[in-house]
Amino acid sequence: MKLIIATIKPFKLEEVREALTGIGVRGMMVTEIKGFGSQSGHTEIYRGAEYAVNFVPKIKLEIVVSASMADQVIEAIKTTAQTGKIGDGKIFVLDVLQAVRVRTGETDADAL
Ligand SMILES: Nc1ncnc2c1ncn2[C@@H]1O[C@H](COP(=O)(O)OP(=O)(O)OP(=O)(O)O)[C@@H](O)[C@H]1O
Ligand SMILES: [Mg+2]
């Protein structure tokens, strides 16, 4: 299993969620965050306002999928969240050692 952590622009959330459920993703965590990337110290436009600082609102997605689905998920996020402007986000991929569905005790792929 893989954990895919992606930051995206907030207005892209609905489109990305639709793309991901469309390819069979059944669950995800969504968090409103602030962060910065390589333009730290410069400005990035968010909803018409210039954030003259380092922290810009983003959405963080955390998605655990079978390793065989990971590339598809990454591709879906990449194509859906891209505007071509700075601050489109980042995608990080980590190995997941174990998963458990609390209700049934199912583990790993069965727990997703
Ligand atoms: N190295 C990093 N480690 C952890 N989080 C990061 C890192 N770089 C970016 N982020 C997170 O991703 C968000 C989006 O970053 P951003 O898309 O601006 O990256 P970037 O490298 O500056 O790319 P771009 O040139 O397109 O702006 C940041 O707000 C931050 O939350
Ligand atoms: Mg940036």
XYZ file of C-alpha atoms and ligand atoms in Angstrom:
144
model
C 0.000 0.000 0.000
C 1.019 3.589 -0.592
C 0.137 6.829 1.143
C -0.200 9.669 -1.315
C 0.009 13.107 0.251
C -0.961 15.871 -2.128
C -1.333 19.598 -1.679
C -3.668 21.309 -4.094
C -5.279 24.685 -4.609
C -8.517 24.806 -2.572
C -10.785 25.504 -5.552
C -9.573 22.283 -7.177
C -10.815 20.043 -4.372
C -14.168 19.081 -5.878
C -12.696 18.338 -9.304
C -9.898 16.242 -7.825
C -12.313 14.339 -5.578
C -14.489 13.516 -8.583
C -11.492 12.327 -10.595
C -10.318 10.131 -7.739
C -13.666 8.538 -6.966
C -14.007 8.019 -10.710
C -10.948 5.760 -10.756
C -12.069 3.796 -7.710
C -10.585 5.625 -4.714
C -12.889 4.873 -1.807
C -11.580 7.080 0.947
C -9.397 10.081 1.628
C -8.528 12.569 4.318
C -8.882 16.273 3.555
C -7.326 19.027 5.649
C -7.206 22.778 5.209
C -3.611 23.832 5.648
C -1.277 26.728 5.030
C 2.102 26.221 3.523
C 4.733 27.503 1.216
C 6.878 26.166 -1.568
C 9.786 27.451 -3.536
C 8.429 31.017 -3.895
C 8.747 31.578 -0.170
C 9.414 35.274 0.298
C 7.741 36.114 -2.980
C 4.047 36.459 -3.659
C 1.385 34.048 -4.798
C -2.126 35.115 -5.778
C -4.988 33.450 -3.887
C -8.544 34.521 -4.770
C -7.341 37.813 -6.137
C -5.416 38.669 -2.984
C -1.670 38.779 -2.968
C -0.233 36.922 -0.039
C 2.927 38.919 0.466
C 4.128 36.220 2.732
C 5.184 32.790 3.130
C 1.937 31.039 3.968
C -0.765 30.361 1.385
C -3.990 28.359 1.983
C -3.927 24.888 0.449
C -5.827 21.641 0.765
C -3.905 18.570 1.849
C -5.171 15.196 0.653
C -4.040 11.945 2.220
C -5.008 8.839 0.287
C -4.035 5.243 1.046
C -4.353 2.891 -1.926
C -2.987 -0.442 -3.063
C 0.463 -0.056 -4.568
C -0.900 -1.078 -7.956
C -3.263 1.928 -7.984
C -0.746 4.531 -6.895
C 0.427 5.638 -10.336
C -3.152 6.103 -11.518
C -3.955 8.229 -8.467
C -0.861 10.385 -8.916
C -1.672 10.901 -12.596
C -5.284 11.840 -11.807
C -4.225 14.424 -9.221
C -1.487 15.773 -11.466
C -3.728 16.357 -14.462
C -6.763 17.593 -12.509
C -5.015 19.958 -10.093
C -2.736 21.561 -12.668
C -3.372 25.154 -13.714
C 0.160 25.779 -14.916
C 0.554 28.694 -12.500
C 2.812 28.686 -9.487
C 1.539 26.983 -6.373
C -0.273 24.079 -8.048
C 1.000 21.861 -5.254
C 3.113 18.840 -4.545
C 2.593 15.093 -4.435
C 4.528 12.886 -2.029
C 4.360 9.090 -1.951
C 5.163 6.938 1.089
C 5.013 3.221 1.839
C 2.269 2.102 4.223
C 3.025 -0.896 6.437
C -0.406 -1.737 7.762
C -4.080 -0.776 7.604
C -6.991 -1.908 9.771
C -10.733 -1.355 9.382
C -11.832 -0.795 12.968
C -15.416 -2.028 12.481
C -14.506 -5.492 11.188
C -10.849 -6.000 11.975
C -10.093 -6.468 8.258
C -6.522 -5.630 7.375
C -4.453 -4.151 4.572
C -6.120 -4.169 1.111
C -9.375 -5.432 2.670
C -9.340 -2.480 5.055
C -9.262 0.102 2.260
N 9.391 20.551 0.373
C 8.150 20.562 0.859
N 7.844 19.843 1.939
C 6.593 19.838 2.448
N 5.584 20.515 1.910
C 5.842 21.248 0.831
C 7.126 21.319 0.243
N 7.055 22.128 -0.829
C 5.781 22.517 -0.907
N 5.055 22.018 0.092
C 3.636 22.175 0.344
O 2.987 22.237 -0.910
C 2.262 23.449 -1.029
C 2.294 23.918 -2.446
O 3.604 24.257 -2.764
P 3.907 24.846 -4.184
O 2.941 24.251 -5.161
O 3.947 26.334 -4.123
O 5.360 24.243 -4.428
P 6.475 24.874 -5.324
O 7.637 23.957 -5.275
O 6.703 26.278 -4.896
O 5.851 24.785 -6.760
P 5.449 26.004 -7.688
O 6.722 26.450 -8.314
O 4.464 25.458 -8.648
O 4.825 27.061 -6.808
C 2.883 24.365 -0.033
O 1.962 25.300 0.408
C 3.287 23.417 1.081
O 2.164 23.136 1.884
Mg 5.227 27.716 -4.939
